[in-house]
Tab-separated table of C-alpha atoms and ligand atoms in Angstrom:
chain	number	residue	atom	x	y	z
A	1	UNK	CA	56.615	-6.684	-164.448
A	2	UNK	CA	58.038	-8.688	-167.323
A	3	UNK	CA	57.777	-6.351	-170.356
A	4	UNK	CA	56.699	-9.292	-172.519
A	5	UNK	CA	53.714	-9.647	-170.282
A	6	UNK	CA	52.813	-5.989	-170.275
A	7	UNK	CA	49.156	-6.118	-171.140
A	8	UNK	CA	48.462	-2.402	-171.159
A	9	UNK	CA	46.453	-1.641	-174.223
A	10	UNK	CA	47.293	0.751	-177.025
A	11	UNK	CA	46.634	4.361	-176.144
A	12	UNK	CA	44.697	5.584	-179.157
A	13	UNK	CA	42.850	8.837	-178.710
A	14	UNK	CA	39.385	8.394	-177.199
A	15	UNK	CA	37.801	10.075	-180.229
A	16	UNK	CA	38.658	6.902	-182.163
A	17	UNK	CA	36.039	5.126	-180.118
A	18	UNK	CA	32.340	5.283	-180.936
A	19	UNK	CA	30.380	7.714	-178.772
A	20	UNK	CA	26.734	6.706	-179.075
A	21	UNK	CA	25.684	4.806	-175.965
A	22	UNK	CA	22.316	3.912	-177.450
A	23	UNK	CA	23.443	2.809	-180.883
A	24	UNK	CA	22.155	-0.357	-182.476
A	25	UNK	CA	23.476	-3.626	-181.050
A	26	UNK	CA	23.632	-6.909	-182.930
A	27	UNK	CA	23.873	-10.216	-181.088
A	28	UNK	CA	25.124	-13.085	-183.240
A	29	UNK	CA	23.958	-16.485	-182.020
A	30	UNK	CA	20.553	-16.646	-180.337
A	31	UNK	CA	21.251	-19.525	-177.943
A	32	UNK	CA	21.312	-19.506	-174.153
A	33	UNK	CA	23.787	-16.622	-173.877
A	34	UNK	CA	22.848	-14.619	-176.979
A	35	UNK	CA	19.168	-14.434	-176.027
A	36	UNK	CA	20.054	-13.261	-172.520
A	37	UNK	CA	22.487	-10.646	-173.798
A	38	UNK	CA	19.913	-9.381	-176.324
A	39	UNK	CA	17.396	-9.012	-173.500
A	40	UNK	CA	19.865	-7.023	-171.388
A	41	UNK	CA	20.762	-4.717	-174.302
A	42	UNK	CA	17.112	-4.109	-175.217
A	43	UNK	CA	16.127	-3.377	-171.616
A	44	UNK	CA	19.036	-0.902	-171.506
A	45	UNK	CA	17.417	0.990	-174.388
A	46	UNK	CA	19.169	-0.283	-177.490
A	47	UNK	CA	17.643	-1.344	-180.727
A	48	UNK	CA	18.809	-4.978	-180.955
A	49	UNK	CA	19.200	-7.238	-183.976
A	50	UNK	CA	19.276	-10.853	-182.837
A	51	UNK	CA	20.806	-13.203	-185.410
A	52	UNK	CA	21.012	-16.974	-185.675
A	53	UNK	CA	22.194	-19.223	-188.466
A	54	UNK	CA	19.298	-21.636	-187.948
A	55	UNK	CA	16.250	-20.356	-189.882
A	56	UNK	CA	13.627	-19.170	-187.394
A	57	UNK	CA	16.067	-19.652	-184.478
A	58	UNK	CA	16.362	-15.951	-183.645
A	59	UNK	CA	12.584	-15.471	-183.922
A	60	UNK	CA	11.903	-18.268	-181.473
A	61	UNK	CA	14.541	-16.865	-179.091
A	62	UNK	CA	12.837	-13.487	-179.339
A	63	UNK	CA	9.595	-15.161	-178.227
A	64	UNK	CA	11.410	-16.677	-175.255
A	65	UNK	CA	12.761	-13.235	-174.352
A	66	UNK	CA	9.158	-11.961	-174.460
A	67	UNK	CA	8.119	-14.712	-172.040
A	68	UNK	CA	11.074	-13.940	-169.752
A	69	UNK	CA	10.156	-10.258	-169.708
A	70	UNK	CA	6.539	-11.142	-168.908
A	71	UNK	CA	7.722	-13.185	-165.927
A	72	UNK	CA	9.681	-10.152	-164.711
A	73	UNK	CA	6.558	-8.010	-165.081
A	74	UNK	CA	4.526	-10.587	-163.110
A	75	UNK	CA	7.116	-10.462	-160.323
A	76	UNK	CA	6.935	-6.677	-160.323
A	77	UNK	CA	10.569	-6.282	-161.330
A	78	UNK	CA	9.897	-4.502	-164.639
A	79	UNK	CA	7.052	-2.203	-165.682
A	80	UNK	CA	4.742	-3.649	-168.325
A	81	UNK	CA	5.319	-0.679	-170.662
A	82	UNK	CA	9.089	-0.938	-170.232
A	83	UNK	CA	9.046	-4.676	-171.013
A	84	UNK	CA	6.896	-4.324	-174.136
A	85	UNK	CA	9.041	-1.425	-175.380
A	86	UNK	CA	12.184	-3.522	-174.834
A	87	UNK	CA	10.725	-6.454	-176.779
A	88	UNK	CA	9.613	-4.135	-179.573
A	89	UNK	CA	13.215	-2.964	-179.925
A	90	UNK	CA	14.388	-6.522	-180.749
A	91	UNK	CA	14.252	-7.754	-184.324
A	92	UNK	CA	15.137	-11.308	-185.329
A	93	UNK	CA	17.210	-12.201	-188.378
A	94	UNK	CA	18.421	-15.372	-190.075
A	95	UNK	CA	22.148	-15.068	-190.843
A	96	UNK	CA	24.445	-12.030	-190.873
A	97	UNK	CA	23.951	-11.155	-194.553
A	98	UNK	CA	22.541	-7.641	-194.830
A	99	UNK	CA	23.044	-6.900	-191.127
A	100	UNK	CA	22.412	-3.160	-190.633
A	101	UNK	CA	25.152	-0.870	-189.311
A	102	UNK	CA	25.657	-1.306	-185.578
A	103	UNK	CA	27.552	0.504	-182.820
A	104	UNK	CA	28.318	-2.827	-181.171
A	105	UNK	CA	28.201	-6.456	-182.263
A	106	UNK	CA	28.357	-9.177	-179.607
A	107	UNK	CA	29.069	-12.634	-180.938
A	108	UNK	CA	27.631	-15.522	-178.904
A	109	UNK	CA	27.953	-18.364	-181.416
A	110	UNK	CA	29.331	-21.781	-180.375
A	111	UNK	CA	32.819	-22.052	-178.876
A	112	UNK	CA	34.770	-22.774	-182.088
A	113	UNK	CA	37.786	-20.718	-183.125
A	114	UNK	CA	37.243	-21.317	-186.831
A	115	UNK	CA	33.595	-20.284	-186.654
A	116	UNK	CA	34.345	-17.152	-184.627
A	117	UNK	CA	37.283	-16.162	-186.853
A	118	UNK	CA	35.105	-16.386	-189.971
A	119	UNK	CA	32.314	-14.425	-188.318
A	120	UNK	CA	34.684	-11.661	-187.188
A	121	UNK	CA	36.328	-11.359	-190.615
A	122	UNK	CA	32.878	-10.997	-192.248
A	123	UNK	CA	31.608	-8.573	-189.593
A	124	UNK	CA	34.734	-6.395	-189.867
A	125	UNK	CA	34.317	-6.226	-193.618
A	126	UNK	CA	30.667	-5.204	-193.569
A	127	UNK	CA	30.370	-3.056	-190.436
A	128	UNK	CA	31.644	0.550	-190.131
A	129	UNK	CA	35.244	0.827	-188.931
A	130	UNK	CA	34.097	2.201	-185.537
A	131	UNK	CA	31.781	-0.709	-184.707
A	132	UNK	CA	32.954	-2.474	-181.561
A	133	UNK	CA	33.309	-6.177	-182.315
A	134	UNK	CA	32.908	-8.201	-179.131
A	135	UNK	CA	32.928	-11.916	-178.426
A	136	UNK	CA	31.329	-13.730	-175.522
A	137	UNK	CA	33.899	-16.533	-175.729
A	138	UNK	CA	34.683	-18.229	-172.417
A	139	UNK	CA	38.056	-19.579	-173.386
A	140	UNK	CA	39.368	-18.568	-176.806
A	141	UNK	CA	42.177	-16.012	-177.094
A	142	UNK	CA	40.969	-12.629	-178.399
A	143	UNK	CA	44.011	-12.270	-180.684
A	144	UNK	CA	43.188	-15.616	-182.299
A	145	UNK	CA	39.603	-14.543	-182.964
A	146	UNK	CA	40.773	-11.172	-184.373
A	147	UNK	CA	43.436	-12.713	-186.627
A	148	UNK	CA	41.642	-11.981	-189.911
A	149	UNK	CA	40.261	-8.586	-188.868
A	150	UNK	CA	42.165	-5.738	-190.528
A	151	UNK	CA	41.584	-3.334	-187.623
A	152	UNK	CA	41.815	-5.553	-184.525
A	153	UNK	CA	42.001	-2.586	-182.124
A	154	UNK	CA	38.179	-2.734	-181.946
A	155	UNK	CA	37.963	-6.429	-181.110
A	156	UNK	CA	37.475	-7.363	-177.459
A	157	UNK	CA	35.765	-9.873	-175.201
A	158	UNK	CA	32.556	-9.167	-173.319
A	159	UNK	CA	32.316	-12.294	-171.205
A	160	UNK	CA	28.857	-12.435	-169.681
A	161	UNK	CA	27.951	-15.062	-167.099
A	162	UNK	CA	24.975	-17.364	-167.284
A	163	UNK	CA	22.174	-16.230	-167.175
A	164	UNK	CA	23.133	-12.760	-168.505
A	165	UNK	CA	19.996	-10.945	-167.254
A	166	UNK	CA	20.731	-12.116	-163.690
A	167	UNK	CA	24.515	-12.209	-163.393
A	168	UNK	CA	26.032	-8.770	-162.857
A	169	UNK	CA	29.604	-9.617	-163.730
A	170	UNK	CA	31.036	-9.010	-167.208
A	171	UNK	CA	34.721	-9.597	-167.942
A	172	UNK	CA	35.900	-6.999	-170.469
A	173	UNK	CA	38.787	-8.801	-172.116
A	174	UNK	CA	41.430	-7.127	-174.239
A	175	UNK	CA	43.754	-8.726	-176.748
A	176	UNK	CA	47.209	-7.349	-177.481
A	177	UNK	CA	45.849	-5.149	-180.302
A	178	UNK	CA	42.697	-3.902	-178.546
A	179	UNK	CA	42.827	-0.142	-178.054
A	180	UNK	CA	42.384	1.360	-174.619
A	181	UNK	CA	39.677	3.669	-175.990
A	182	UNK	CA	37.480	0.729	-176.986
A	183	UNK	CA	38.043	-1.025	-173.663
A	184	UNK	CA	37.021	2.132	-171.805
A	185	UNK	CA	33.991	2.572	-174.010
A	186	UNK	CA	32.884	-1.042	-173.508
A	187	UNK	CA	33.424	-0.788	-169.746
A	188	UNK	CA	31.298	2.372	-169.510
A	189	UNK	CA	28.611	0.784	-171.648
A	190	UNK	CA	28.443	-2.309	-169.429
A	191	UNK	CA	27.990	-0.026	-166.403
A	192	UNK	CA	25.160	1.723	-168.249
A	193	UNK	CA	23.582	-1.708	-168.762
A	194	UNK	CA	23.595	-2.208	-164.976
A	195	UNK	CA	26.501	-4.646	-165.066
A	196	UNK	CA	29.703	-4.695	-163.035
A	197	UNK	CA	32.542	-4.862	-165.537
A	198	UNK	CA	36.046	-6.012	-164.640
A	199	UNK	CA	38.961	-5.739	-167.028
A	200	UNK	CA	41.520	-8.341	-167.842
A	201	UNK	CA	43.875	-9.372	-170.580
A	202	UNK	CA	43.183	-12.367	-172.758
A	203	UNK	CA	44.881	-14.766	-170.364
A	204	UNK	CA	43.745	-18.418	-170.351
A	205	UNK	CA	40.462	-18.625	-168.412
A	206	UNK	CA	40.361	-14.812	-168.038
A	207	UNK	CA	39.876	-14.009	-164.317
A	208	UNK	CA	37.106	-16.245	-163.012
A	209	UNK	CA	37.842	-19.477	-164.835
A	210	UNK	CA	41.553	-19.115	-164.050
A	211	UNK	CA	41.471	-18.203	-160.374
A	212	UNK	CA	38.792	-20.822	-159.622
A	213	UNK	CA	40.937	-23.746	-160.799
A	214	UNK	CA	42.449	-24.624	-157.384
A	215	UNK	CA	39.010	-24.531	-155.755
A	216	UNK	CA	38.155	-27.694	-157.683
A	217	UNK	CA	41.658	-29.167	-157.984
A	218	UNK	CA	42.580	-29.132	-154.289
A	219	UNK	CA	39.317	-30.785	-153.246
A	220	UNK	CA	39.661	-33.469	-155.922
A	221	UNK	CA	43.237	-34.206	-154.844
A	222	UNK	CA	42.297	-34.425	-151.173
A	223	UNK	CA	39.541	-36.940	-152.000
A	224	UNK	CA	41.871	-38.837	-154.360
A	225	UNK	CA	44.455	-39.140	-151.566
A	226	UNK	CA	41.812	-40.649	-149.284
A	227	UNK	CA	42.107	-37.869	-146.678
A	228	UNK	CA	38.333	-37.409	-146.564
A	229	UNK	CA	35.325	-38.227	-148.690
A	230	UNK	CA	33.621	-35.688	-150.952
A	231	UNK	CA	30.776	-34.932	-148.528
A	232	UNK	CA	33.206	-34.064	-145.737
A	233	UNK	CA	35.357	-31.846	-147.976
A	234	UNK	CA	32.266	-30.069	-149.320
A	235	UNK	CA	30.928	-29.587	-145.786
A	236	UNK	CA	34.228	-27.997	-144.692
A	237	UNK	CA	34.359	-25.542	-147.604
A	238	UNK	CA	30.698	-24.608	-147.115
A	239	UNK	CA	30.398	-24.486	-143.362
A	240	UNK	CA	33.904	-23.424	-142.355
A	241	UNK	CA	34.831	-21.481	-145.487
A	242	UNK	CA	31.519	-19.770	-146.211
A	243	UNK	CA	31.451	-20.849	-149.873
A	244	UNK	CA	27.887	-21.198	-151.190
A	245	UNK	CA	28.612	-24.712	-152.510
A	246	UNK	CA	31.418	-27.174	-151.881
A	247	UNK	CA	33.811	-27.704	-154.797
A	248	UNK	CA	32.755	-31.289	-155.502
A	249	UNK	CA	29.015	-30.686	-155.428
A	250	UNK	CA	29.647	-27.624	-157.595
A	251	UNK	CA	31.359	-29.714	-160.288
A	252	UNK	CA	28.356	-32.073	-160.241
A	253	UNK	CA	26.133	-29.030	-160.730
A	254	UNK	CA	28.233	-27.561	-163.565
A	255	UNK	CA	28.754	-30.971	-165.194
A	256	UNK	CA	32.012	-32.923	-164.797
A	257	UNK	CA	32.537	-32.859	-168.573
A	258	UNK	CA	32.061	-29.062	-168.775
A	259	UNK	CA	34.301	-28.411	-165.756
A	260	UNK	CA	36.977	-30.797	-167.088
A	261	UNK	CA	36.848	-29.097	-170.515
A	262	UNK	CA	37.418	-25.649	-168.957
A	263	UNK	CA	40.274	-26.964	-166.802
A	264	UNK	CA	41.852	-28.780	-169.728
A	265	UNK	CA	41.601	-25.670	-171.885
A	266	UNK	CA	43.450	-23.585	-169.253
A	267	UNK	CA	46.026	-26.373	-168.845
A	268	UNK	CA	46.630	-26.616	-172.619
A	269	UNK	CA	46.735	-22.844	-173.134
A	270	UNK	CA	49.303	-22.420	-170.363
A	271	UNK	CA	51.586	-24.977	-172.041
A	272	UNK	CA	50.367	-27.726	-169.707
A	273	UNK	CA	51.366	-25.878	-166.555
A	274	UNK	CA	51.440	-28.405	-163.670
A	275	UNK	CA	49.242	-26.069	-161.685
A	276	UNK	CA	46.239	-26.936	-163.842
A	277	UNK	CA	46.793	-30.620	-164.615
A	278	UNK	CA	43.342	-32.240	-164.581
A	279	UNK	CA	42.927	-34.858	-161.861
A	280	UNK	CA	42.553	-38.579	-162.495
A	281	UNK	CA	39.473	-38.497	-160.311
A	282	UNK	CA	37.677	-36.124	-162.670
A	283	UNK	CA	38.881	-37.865	-165.824
A	284	UNK	CA	37.582	-41.176	-164.497
A	285	UNK	CA	34.204	-39.667	-163.650
A	286	UNK	CA	33.847	-38.345	-167.200
A	287	UNK	CA	35.013	-41.636	-168.748
A	288	UNK	CA	32.433	-43.475	-166.652
A	289	UNK	CA	29.673	-41.120	-167.821
A	290	UNK	CA	29.232	-39.823	-164.271
A	291	UNK	CA	28.769	-36.247	-165.458
A	292	UNK	CA	26.953	-34.926	-162.410
A	293	UNK	CA	23.360	-33.985	-161.723
A	294	UNK	CA	22.399	-34.141	-165.389
A	295	UNK	CA	23.192	-37.888	-165.577
A	296	UNK	CA	21.947	-38.720	-162.075
A	297	UNK	CA	25.478	-39.455	-160.860
A	298	UNK	CA	28.810	-37.706	-160.638
A	299	UNK	CA	30.877	-37.357	-157.490
A	300	UNK	CA	27.586	-38.120	-155.743
A	301	UNK	CA	24.692	-40.352	-156.759
A	302	UNK	CA	21.329	-38.622	-156.999
A	303	UNK	CA	17.931	-40.074	-156.119
A	304	UNK	CA	14.740	-39.585	-158.115
A	305	UNK	CA	14.001	-36.457	-156.032
A	306	UNK	CA	17.287	-34.925	-157.224
A	307	UNK	CA	18.901	-35.069	-153.777
A	308	UNK	CA	22.250	-36.848	-153.339
A	309	UNK	CA	21.934	-40.209	-151.590
A	310	UNK	CA	25.521	-40.359	-150.378
A	311	UNK	CA	26.388	-36.875	-149.110
A	312	UNK	CA	26.710	-37.547	-145.383
A	313	UNK	CA	29.762	-35.701	-144.015
A	314	UNK	CA	31.947	-37.147	-141.266
A	315	UNK	CA	31.708	-34.195	-138.907
A	316	UNK	CA	34.189	-35.550	-136.397
A	317	UNK	CA	36.794	-35.963	-139.134
A	318	UNK	CA	35.961	-32.492	-140.495
A	319	UNK	CA	36.630	-30.890	-137.107
A	320	UNK	CA	39.953	-32.724	-136.862
A	321	UNK	CA	41.116	-31.743	-140.365
A	322	UNK	CA	40.393	-28.011	-140.133
A	323	UNK	CA	43.255	-26.340	-138.308
A	324	UNK	CA	45.291	-29.564	-138.384
A	325	UNK	CA	48.321	-30.261	-140.595
A	326	UNK	CA	48.186	-28.167	-143.792
A	327	UNK	CA	48.486	-31.116	-146.173
A	328	UNK	CA	45.222	-32.582	-144.905
A	329	UNK	CA	43.344	-29.352	-144.144
A	330	UNK	CA	40.975	-28.847	-147.107
A	331	UNK	CA	40.147	-25.250	-146.171
A	332	UNK	CA	43.652	-23.903	-145.499
A	333	UNK	CA	45.023	-25.691	-148.566
A	334	UNK	CA	42.290	-24.384	-150.862
A	335	UNK	CA	42.532	-20.825	-149.554
A	336	UNK	CA	46.338	-20.773	-149.881
A	337	UNK	CA	46.104	-21.917	-153.494
A	338	UNK	CA	43.264	-19.517	-154.364
A	339	UNK	CA	45.268	-16.613	-152.963
A	340	UNK	CA	48.394	-17.801	-154.796
A	341	UNK	CA	46.520	-18.013	-158.103
A	342	UNK	CA	44.875	-14.611	-157.646
A	343	UNK	CA	48.044	-12.725	-156.732
A	344	UNK	CA	49.877	-14.366	-159.611
A	345	UNK	CA	47.325	-13.038	-162.109
A	346	UNK	CA	47.832	-9.539	-160.695
A	347	UNK	CA	51.595	-10.011	-160.633
A	348	UNK	CA	51.592	-10.811	-164.349
A	349	UNK	CA	49.670	-7.583	-164.993
A	350	UNK	CA	46.618	-9.416	-166.308
A	351	UNK	CA	44.056	-7.779	-164.019
A	352	UNK	CA	43.957	-5.431	-161.042
A	353	UNK	CA	43.662	-6.754	-157.486
A	354	UNK	CA	40.293	-5.035	-157.067
A	355	UNK	CA	38.934	-6.511	-160.292
A	356	UNK	CA	40.069	-10.023	-159.316
A	357	UNK	CA	38.225	-9.758	-155.998
A	358	UNK	CA	35.063	-8.330	-157.577
A	359	UNK	CA	35.116	-11.022	-160.276
A	360	UNK	CA	35.402	-13.899	-157.798
A	361	UNK	CA	32.703	-12.516	-155.499
A	362	UNK	CA	30.207	-11.851	-158.289
A	363	UNK	CA	31.148	-14.615	-160.747
A	364	UNK	CA	31.597	-17.438	-158.205
A	365	UNK	CA	29.800	-15.984	-155.172
A	366	UNK	CA	32.921	-16.443	-153.046
A	367	UNK	CA	32.326	-14.916	-149.616
A	368	UNK	CA	35.468	-12.787	-149.948
A	369	UNK	CA	37.757	-11.806	-152.763
A	370	UNK	CA	40.884	-14.007	-152.683
A	371	UNK	CA	43.234	-11.041	-152.479
A	372	UNK	CA	41.365	-9.501	-149.552
A	373	UNK	CA	41.400	-12.980	-147.998
A	374	UNK	CA	45.153	-13.193	-148.544
A	375	UNK	CA	45.605	-9.855	-146.805
A	376	UNK	CA	43.555	-11.153	-143.883
A	377	UNK	CA	45.493	-14.415	-143.578
A	378	UNK	CA	48.759	-12.564	-144.275
A	379	UNK	CA	50.613	-12.983	-147.561
A	380	UNK	CA	53.690	-14.132	-145.598
A	381	UNK	CA	51.630	-16.926	-144.014
A	382	UNK	CA	50.234	-17.950	-147.427
A	383	UNK	CA	53.775	-17.896	-148.876
A	384	UNK	CA	54.936	-20.306	-146.151
A	385	UNK	CA	51.903	-22.539	-146.700
A	386	UNK	CA	52.420	-22.763	-150.471
A	387	UNK	CA	56.128	-23.476	-149.943
A	388	UNK	CA	55.184	-26.215	-147.470
A	389	UNK	CA	52.810	-27.764	-150.010
A	390	UNK	CA	55.494	-27.454	-152.681
A	391	UNK	CA	57.882	-29.423	-150.456
A	392	UNK	CA	55.231	-32.059	-149.688
A	393	UNK	CA	54.071	-32.410	-153.323
A	394	UNK	CA	57.001	-31.420	-155.567
A	395	UNK	CA	56.591	-30.982	-159.325
A	396	UNK	CA	55.460	-27.391	-159.843
A	397	UNK	CA	51.806	-27.523	-158.877
A	398	UNK	CA	52.465	-25.613	-155.658
A	399	UNK	CA	54.845	-23.016	-157.089
A	400	UNK	CA	54.580	-19.912	-154.883
A	401	UNK	CA	53.884	-16.696	-156.774
A	402	UNK	CA	56.633	-14.086	-156.354
A	403	UNK	CA	53.841	-11.623	-155.508
A	404	UNK	CA	53.348	-13.353	-152.134
A	405	UNK	CA	56.742	-12.189	-150.944
A	406	UNK	CA	57.626	-9.101	-152.987
A	407	UNK	CA	55.362	-6.789	-150.948
A	408	UNK	CA	53.550	-5.466	-154.031
A	409	UNK	CA	50.099	-6.326	-152.659
A	410	UNK	CA	50.588	-5.474	-149.021
B	1	NAD	N1	26.533	-21.329	-171.703
B	1	NAD	C1	27.277	-20.676	-170.816
B	1	NAD	O1	27.178	-20.866	-169.594
B	1	NAD	C2	28.286	-19.667	-171.286
B	1	NAD	C3	28.764	-18.704	-170.370
B	1	NAD	C4	29.655	-17.721	-170.838
B	1	NAD	C5	30.058	-17.737	-172.163
B	1	NAD	N2	29.582	-18.707	-173.024
B	1	NAD	C6	30.026	-18.641	-174.423
B	1	NAD	O2	28.991	-18.060	-175.180
B	1	NAD	C7	28.984	-18.605	-176.510
B	1	NAD	C8	27.615	-19.161	-176.821
B	1	NAD	O3	27.306	-20.156	-175.863
B	1	NAD	P1	25.800	-20.690	-175.671
B	1	NAD	O4	25.830	-21.524	-174.427
B	1	NAD	O5	24.841	-19.575	-175.779
B	1	NAD	O6	25.660	-21.635	-176.947
B	1	NAD	P2	24.331	-22.185	-177.639
B	1	NAD	O7	24.724	-23.429	-178.330
B	1	NAD	O8	23.189	-22.200	-176.671
B	1	NAD	O9	23.993	-21.055	-178.745
B	1	NAD	C9	24.758	-20.810	-179.881
B	1	NAD	C10	23.829	-20.339	-180.977
B	1	NAD	O10	24.612	-19.884	-182.073
B	1	NAD	C11	23.983	-20.295	-183.268
B	1	NAD	N3	24.962	-20.276	-184.357
B	1	NAD	C12	25.830	-21.244	-184.750
B	1	NAD	N4	26.581	-20.791	-185.777
B	1	NAD	C13	26.202	-19.518	-186.038
B	1	NAD	C14	26.578	-18.539	-187.012
B	1	NAD	N5	27.535	-18.783	-187.885
B	1	NAD	N6	25.931	-17.348	-187.008
B	1	NAD	C15	24.945	-17.099	-186.114
B	1	NAD	N7	24.533	-17.995	-185.178
B	1	NAD	C16	25.159	-19.179	-185.144
B	1	NAD	C17	23.416	-21.657	-182.940
B	1	NAD	O11	22.381	-22.022	-183.847
B	1	NAD	C18	22.916	-21.429	-181.506
B	1	NAD	O12	21.576	-20.980	-181.485
B	1	NAD	C19	30.126	-19.609	-176.545
B	1	NAD	O13	31.281	-18.985	-177.034
B	1	NAD	C20	30.299	-19.963	-175.076
B	1	NAD	O14	31.592	-20.422	-174.779
B	1	NAD	C21	28.702	-19.654	-172.629
């Protein structure tokens, strides 16, 4: 491994890390994610302080948490007494001034570096030196957020997925200064909350948003090239690949603007690596305001009942493409590039092979982890496929990872 890319964390003694598993937790930002995280922490037994900058915002989120807990009680998933005790443990607060001492603070404010940096500097100043300072950022580098924190070894990412009470996956993200003791503590805590934590370094997109890039990109390129229409490509990935949704319908579901923003962020943060160049197809959709389901049109056009009106696959074409030449086989091409991306992350030392597979199964509901899939297909076969694509489409997008041929993942 390139020593510059060695992401192992500092090995401070574990006694540096806080020990109380049931200490007070503050959640900063009571929006979609913050409210869900507060609910999870309270159900796990913590006293939770939910904070928002908008006056009354945290209080109204607390009410929504109460309603969500009631729904769980009605469905028989949570005992009434457990739900009311969890809600009673949550207090709402306007602003971080006077925030009581906490064992853990999770920031879930909007995705702005400046805002998060200011929040972390203020939190570090006013919280005890052992308080774990976590961010739920989806895309910002942990080192950048921790820049103005005097003791950045306690700053890390706890990347929950939406909605936090339902999604089991949490990416525990470490910056270059994060101490191993804090990462271990946060990982154990997430397990205690009933989550499945995976660890990764603060690489662009972390695990899920990085490895998933080719899932969207290959499909968009195949449609752009006129090989098949969106419905046929989606049908192939769903029916032949076992993915819960096709890549194009999934971008309509996520929102073309949101998906393009994530892809662009990874592209920019990797120094505009060719591998992540956004497609013209997606840029044009966003420019045209075809943002997906939320605007009634994206890749597909949606009727008043919410169903797409133009999603009829060409099944005869689909059968011809799958197992045919690689360049026009949506499934083989996508799988080869997913495996390539996944092994490359491991090769750079940014996450373990097991964690990559767990993250993609739980975060994206892929039917198999891409590394296990690569083992099944054969890394030598994938290496030949990526090289073939590289020859057909030169320019760096289809750069084979050295990990496909160096035997490290066999
Ligand atoms: N929405 C998702 O699917 C998702 C998934 C994973 C991670 N994230 C990340 O989680 C974070 C929050 O996202 P969200 O979707 O919950 O956003 P949101 O807009 O729903 O909520 C953000 C909340 O933070 C509040 N806020 C703004 N400035 C604040 C401050 N200085 N102090 C306290 N509160 C403040 C806002 O009033 C708002 O209520 C972002 O970093 C986002 O990238 C979002």
